[in-house]
Coordinates of N, CA and C in Angstrom, one line a residue:
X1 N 15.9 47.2 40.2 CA 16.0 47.0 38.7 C 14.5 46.8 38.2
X2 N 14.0 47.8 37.0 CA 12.6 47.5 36.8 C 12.7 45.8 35.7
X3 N 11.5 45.3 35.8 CA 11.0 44.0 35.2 C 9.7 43.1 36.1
X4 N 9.3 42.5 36.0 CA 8.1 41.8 36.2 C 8.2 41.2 37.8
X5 N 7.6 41.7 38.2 CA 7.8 41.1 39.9 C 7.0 40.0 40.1
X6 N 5.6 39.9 39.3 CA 4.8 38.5 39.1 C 3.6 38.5 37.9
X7 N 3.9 37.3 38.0 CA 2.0 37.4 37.2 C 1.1 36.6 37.8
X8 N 0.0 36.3 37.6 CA -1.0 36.1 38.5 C -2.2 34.9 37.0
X9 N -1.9 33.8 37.6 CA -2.7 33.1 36.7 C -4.0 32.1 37.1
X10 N -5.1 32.8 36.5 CA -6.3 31.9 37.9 C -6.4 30.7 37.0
X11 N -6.7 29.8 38.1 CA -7.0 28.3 37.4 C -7.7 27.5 37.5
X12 N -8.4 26.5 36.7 CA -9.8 25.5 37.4 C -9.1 24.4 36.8
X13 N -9.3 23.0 37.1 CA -9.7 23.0 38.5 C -8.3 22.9 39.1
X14 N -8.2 23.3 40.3 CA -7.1 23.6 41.1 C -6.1 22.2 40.8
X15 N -6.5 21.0 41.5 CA -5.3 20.1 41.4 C -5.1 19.4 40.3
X16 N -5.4 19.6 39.2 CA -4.9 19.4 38.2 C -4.2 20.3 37.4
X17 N -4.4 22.0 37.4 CA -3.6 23.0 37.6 C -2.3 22.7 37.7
X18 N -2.5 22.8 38.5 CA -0.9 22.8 39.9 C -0.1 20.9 39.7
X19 N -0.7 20.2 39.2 CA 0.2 19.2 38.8 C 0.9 19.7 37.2
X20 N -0.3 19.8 36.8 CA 0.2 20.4 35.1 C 1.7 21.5 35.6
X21 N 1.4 22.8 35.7 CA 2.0 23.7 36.2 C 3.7 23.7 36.9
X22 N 3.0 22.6 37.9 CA 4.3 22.1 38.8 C 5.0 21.7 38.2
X23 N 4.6 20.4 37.4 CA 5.8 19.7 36.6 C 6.9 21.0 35.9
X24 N 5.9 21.4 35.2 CA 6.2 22.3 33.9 C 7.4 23.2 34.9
X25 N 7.5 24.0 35.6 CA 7.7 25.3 36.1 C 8.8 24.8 36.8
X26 N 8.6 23.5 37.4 CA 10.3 22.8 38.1 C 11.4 22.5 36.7
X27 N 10.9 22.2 35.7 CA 11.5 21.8 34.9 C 12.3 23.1 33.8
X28 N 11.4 24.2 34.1 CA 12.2 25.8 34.4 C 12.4 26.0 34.7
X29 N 12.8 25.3 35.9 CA 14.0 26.0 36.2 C 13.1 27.2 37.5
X30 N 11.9 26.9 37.6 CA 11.6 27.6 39.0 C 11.6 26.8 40.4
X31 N 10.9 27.4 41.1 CA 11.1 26.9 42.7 C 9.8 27.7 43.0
X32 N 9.1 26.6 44.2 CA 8.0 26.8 44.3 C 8.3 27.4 46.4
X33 N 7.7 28.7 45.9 CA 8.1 29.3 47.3 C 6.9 29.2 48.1
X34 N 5.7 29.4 47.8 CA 4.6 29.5 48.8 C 3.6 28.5 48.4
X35 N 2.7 27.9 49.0 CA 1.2 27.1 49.2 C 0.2 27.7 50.0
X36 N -0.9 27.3 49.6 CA -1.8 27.8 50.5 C -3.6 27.5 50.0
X37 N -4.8 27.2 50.4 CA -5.4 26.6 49.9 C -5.8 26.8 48.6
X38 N -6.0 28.2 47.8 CA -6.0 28.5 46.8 C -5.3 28.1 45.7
X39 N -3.6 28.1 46.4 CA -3.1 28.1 45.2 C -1.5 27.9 45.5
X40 N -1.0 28.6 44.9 CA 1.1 28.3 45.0 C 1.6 29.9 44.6
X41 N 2.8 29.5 44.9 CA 3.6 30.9 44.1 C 4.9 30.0 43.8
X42 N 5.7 30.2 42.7 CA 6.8 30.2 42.1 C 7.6 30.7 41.7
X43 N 9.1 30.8 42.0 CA 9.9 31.7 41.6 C 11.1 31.1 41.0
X44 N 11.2 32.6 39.5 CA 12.5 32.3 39.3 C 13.3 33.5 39.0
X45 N 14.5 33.8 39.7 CA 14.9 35.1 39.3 C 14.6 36.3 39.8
X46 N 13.7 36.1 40.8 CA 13.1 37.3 41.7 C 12.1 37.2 41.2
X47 N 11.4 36.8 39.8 CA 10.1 37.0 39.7 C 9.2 35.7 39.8
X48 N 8.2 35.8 39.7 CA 7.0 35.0 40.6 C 6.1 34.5 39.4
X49 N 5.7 33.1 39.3 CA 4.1 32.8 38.8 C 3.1 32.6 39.8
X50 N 1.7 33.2 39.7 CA 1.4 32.9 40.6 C -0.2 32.2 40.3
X51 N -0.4 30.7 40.8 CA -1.2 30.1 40.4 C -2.4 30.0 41.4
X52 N -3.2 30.5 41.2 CA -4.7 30.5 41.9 C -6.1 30.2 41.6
X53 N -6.5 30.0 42.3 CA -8.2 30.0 41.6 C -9.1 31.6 41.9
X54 N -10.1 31.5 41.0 CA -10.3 33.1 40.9 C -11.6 32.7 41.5
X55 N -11.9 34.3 42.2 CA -13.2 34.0 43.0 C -14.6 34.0 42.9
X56 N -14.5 34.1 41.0 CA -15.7 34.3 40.1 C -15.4 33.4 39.0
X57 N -15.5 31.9 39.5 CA -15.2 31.0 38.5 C -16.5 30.2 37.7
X58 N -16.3 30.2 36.8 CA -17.5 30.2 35.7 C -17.5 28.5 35.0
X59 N -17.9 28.3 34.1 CA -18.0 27.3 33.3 C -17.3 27.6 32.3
X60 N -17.2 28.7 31.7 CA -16.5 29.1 30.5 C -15.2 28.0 30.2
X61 N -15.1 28.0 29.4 CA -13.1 27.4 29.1 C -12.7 28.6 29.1
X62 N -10.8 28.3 29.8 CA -10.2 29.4 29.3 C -10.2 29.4 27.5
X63 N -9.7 31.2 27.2 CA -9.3 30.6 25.6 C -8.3 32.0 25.5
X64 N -7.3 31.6 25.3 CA -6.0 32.1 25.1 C -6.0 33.2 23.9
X65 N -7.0 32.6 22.4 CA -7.2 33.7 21.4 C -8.2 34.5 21.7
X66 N -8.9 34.8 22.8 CA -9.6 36.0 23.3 C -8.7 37.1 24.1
X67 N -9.3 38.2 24.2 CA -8.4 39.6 24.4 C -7.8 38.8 25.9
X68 N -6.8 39.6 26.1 CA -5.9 38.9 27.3 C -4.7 38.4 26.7
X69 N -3.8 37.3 27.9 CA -2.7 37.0 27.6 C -2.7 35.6 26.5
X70 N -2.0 35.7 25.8 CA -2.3 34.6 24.3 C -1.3 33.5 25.0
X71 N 0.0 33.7 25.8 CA 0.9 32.9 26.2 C 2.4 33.4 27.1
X72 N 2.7 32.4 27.7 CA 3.6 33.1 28.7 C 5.2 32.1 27.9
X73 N 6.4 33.1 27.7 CA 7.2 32.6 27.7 C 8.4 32.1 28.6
X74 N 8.8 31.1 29.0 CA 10.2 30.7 29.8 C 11.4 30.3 29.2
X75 N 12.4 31.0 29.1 CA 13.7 30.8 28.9 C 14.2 29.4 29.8
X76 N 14.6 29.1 29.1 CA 14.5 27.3 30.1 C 16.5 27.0 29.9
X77 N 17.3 28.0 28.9 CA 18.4 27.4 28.7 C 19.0 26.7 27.5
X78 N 19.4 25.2 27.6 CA 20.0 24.6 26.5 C 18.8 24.0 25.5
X79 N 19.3 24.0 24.3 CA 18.0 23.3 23.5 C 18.0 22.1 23.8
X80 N 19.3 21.2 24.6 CA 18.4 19.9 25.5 C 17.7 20.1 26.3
X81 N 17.9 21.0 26.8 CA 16.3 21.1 28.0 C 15.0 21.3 27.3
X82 N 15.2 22.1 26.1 CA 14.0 22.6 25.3 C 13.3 21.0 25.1
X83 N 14.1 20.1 24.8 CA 14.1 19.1 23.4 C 13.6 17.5 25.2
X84 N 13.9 18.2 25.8 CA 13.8 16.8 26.8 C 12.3 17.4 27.8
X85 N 12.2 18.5 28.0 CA 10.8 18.8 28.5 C 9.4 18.5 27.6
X86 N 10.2 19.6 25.9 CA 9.1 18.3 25.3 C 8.8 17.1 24.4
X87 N 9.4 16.3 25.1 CA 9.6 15.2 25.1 C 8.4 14.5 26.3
X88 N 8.7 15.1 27.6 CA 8.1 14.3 28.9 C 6.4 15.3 28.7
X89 N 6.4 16.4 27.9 CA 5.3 17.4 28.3 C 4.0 16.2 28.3
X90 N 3.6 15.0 27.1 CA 2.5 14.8 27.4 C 2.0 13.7 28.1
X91 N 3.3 13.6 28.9 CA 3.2 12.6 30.2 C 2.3 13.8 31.1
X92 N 2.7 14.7 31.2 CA 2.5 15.1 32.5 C 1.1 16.4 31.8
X93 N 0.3 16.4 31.3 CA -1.0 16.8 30.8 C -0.7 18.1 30.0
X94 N 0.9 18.4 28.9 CA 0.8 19.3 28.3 C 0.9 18.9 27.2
X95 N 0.0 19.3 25.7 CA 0.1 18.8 24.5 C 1.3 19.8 23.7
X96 N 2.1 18.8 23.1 CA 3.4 19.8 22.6 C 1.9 20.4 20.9
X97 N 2.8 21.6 20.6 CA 2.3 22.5 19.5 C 3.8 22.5 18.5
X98 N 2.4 22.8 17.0 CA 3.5 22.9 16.1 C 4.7 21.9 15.3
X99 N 3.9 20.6 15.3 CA 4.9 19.7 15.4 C 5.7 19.8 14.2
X100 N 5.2 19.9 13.5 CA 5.7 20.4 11.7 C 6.7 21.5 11.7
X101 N 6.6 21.8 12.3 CA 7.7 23.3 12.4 C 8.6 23.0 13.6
X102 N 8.6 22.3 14.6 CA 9.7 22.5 15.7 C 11.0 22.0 15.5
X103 N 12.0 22.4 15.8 CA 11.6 23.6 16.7 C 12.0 25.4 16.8
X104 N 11.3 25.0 15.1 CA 11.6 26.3 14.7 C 10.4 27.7 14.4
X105 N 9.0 26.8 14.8 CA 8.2 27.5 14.9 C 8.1 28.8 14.3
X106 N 9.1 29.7 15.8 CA 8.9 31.0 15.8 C 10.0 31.5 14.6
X107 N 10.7 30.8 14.1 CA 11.7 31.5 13.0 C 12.7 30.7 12.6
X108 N 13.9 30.8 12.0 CA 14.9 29.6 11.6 C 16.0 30.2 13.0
X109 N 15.7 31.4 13.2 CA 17.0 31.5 14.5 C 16.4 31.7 15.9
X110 N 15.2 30.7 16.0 CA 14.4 30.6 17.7 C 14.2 29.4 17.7
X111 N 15.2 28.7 18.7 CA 14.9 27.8 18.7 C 13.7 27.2 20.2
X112 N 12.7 26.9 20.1 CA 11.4 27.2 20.7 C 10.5 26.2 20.3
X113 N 9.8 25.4 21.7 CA 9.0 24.4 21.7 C 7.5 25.3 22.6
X114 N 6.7 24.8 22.0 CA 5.3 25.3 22.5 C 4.2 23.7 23.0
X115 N 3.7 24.3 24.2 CA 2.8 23.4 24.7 C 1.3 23.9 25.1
X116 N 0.0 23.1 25.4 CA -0.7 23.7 25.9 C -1.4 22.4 26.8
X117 N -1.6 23.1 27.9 CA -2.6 22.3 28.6 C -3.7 21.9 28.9
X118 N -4.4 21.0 29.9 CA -5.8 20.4 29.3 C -6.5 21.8 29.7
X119 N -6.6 22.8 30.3 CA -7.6 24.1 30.4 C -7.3 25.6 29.4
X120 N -6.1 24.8 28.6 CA -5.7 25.8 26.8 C -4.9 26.6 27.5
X121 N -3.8 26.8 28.3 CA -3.4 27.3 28.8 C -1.7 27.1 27.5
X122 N -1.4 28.2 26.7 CA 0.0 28.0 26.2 C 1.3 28.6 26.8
X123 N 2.2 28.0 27.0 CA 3.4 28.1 27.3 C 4.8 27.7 26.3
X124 N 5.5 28.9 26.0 CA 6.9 29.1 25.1 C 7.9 28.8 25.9
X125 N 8.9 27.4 25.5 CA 9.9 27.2 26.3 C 11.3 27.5 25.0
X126 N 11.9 28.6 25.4 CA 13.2 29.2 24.8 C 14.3 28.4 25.1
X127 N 15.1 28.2 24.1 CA 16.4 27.4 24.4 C 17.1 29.2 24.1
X128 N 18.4 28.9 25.0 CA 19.5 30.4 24.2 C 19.5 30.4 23.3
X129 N 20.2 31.3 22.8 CA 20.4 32.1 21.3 C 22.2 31.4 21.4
X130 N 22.1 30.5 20.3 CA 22.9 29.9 20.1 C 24.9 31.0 19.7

C-alpha cells in the first residue's frame, strides 16, 4: 500500500532531542522500535520517525520558516488526548502555539493543538473529525 515508510529528522543536541521527542511520540501513540548511538526510530502504523544527529552539524538553529519542512502532523485520536498532551507539553520542553485560537487554530472544524520545541521544531497534534 503506497504512503510514507519514514521520515528522517536530524537533531542537536541529541539527549534533549530524544527526551523532547520521546515523550511527545509515546503519547502518539508511537513505539520506539530501534536505538543506537546516533539516534532512535519510532513507529506507528508501519511508518517510522526517525531521530538522529546529522553528520554536518553546524551552530545554525533549526528554523522551520526556511525552505524545508515547516511541520510534521500526528493524528493522536480523541480531542482528550489532543487537550491532555497539551496540557503536559510544557512540562516535558514543548511550548504549546496559538493560544488564542485553540483549538481551533487551523479552522472552526479542525480540532488541532500545535507545539514547538526548545530547537523550533513544530508538531500538529489532530484530534478526529468529529
Amino acid at each position: 500500500m503506497p504512503g510514507i515508510h519514514h521520515v528522517e529528522v536530524w537533531v542537536s543536541p541529541l539527549d534533549v532531542a530524544l527526551s523532547e521527542w520521546g515523550w511527545l511520540l509515546r503519547r502518539a501513540g508511537f513505539t520506539l522500535k530501534a536505538e543506537w548511538a546516533e539516534g532512535q526510530s519510532w513507529d506507528v502504523g508501519g511508518s517510522a520517525l526517525v531521530l538522529t544527529t546529522s553528520p554536518n552539524l553546524k551552530d545554525d538553529p533549526h528554523d522551520r520558516r526556511r525552505p524545508g519542512v515547516n511541520h510534521i502532523a500526528f493524528a493522536v485520536g480523541a480531542r482528550e488526548t489532543v487537550d491532555a498532551i497539551m496540557s503536559d507539553a510544557p512540562k516535558h520542553g514543548w511550548t504549546p502555539l496559538y493560544h488564542d485560537r485553540y483549538p481551533h487554530a487551523g479552522g472552526r472544524d479542525h480540532y488541532a493543538g500545535w507545539v514547538e520545541n526548545s530547537s523550533g521544531f513544530k508538531v500538529e497534534l489532530v484530534a478526529d473529525a468529529v
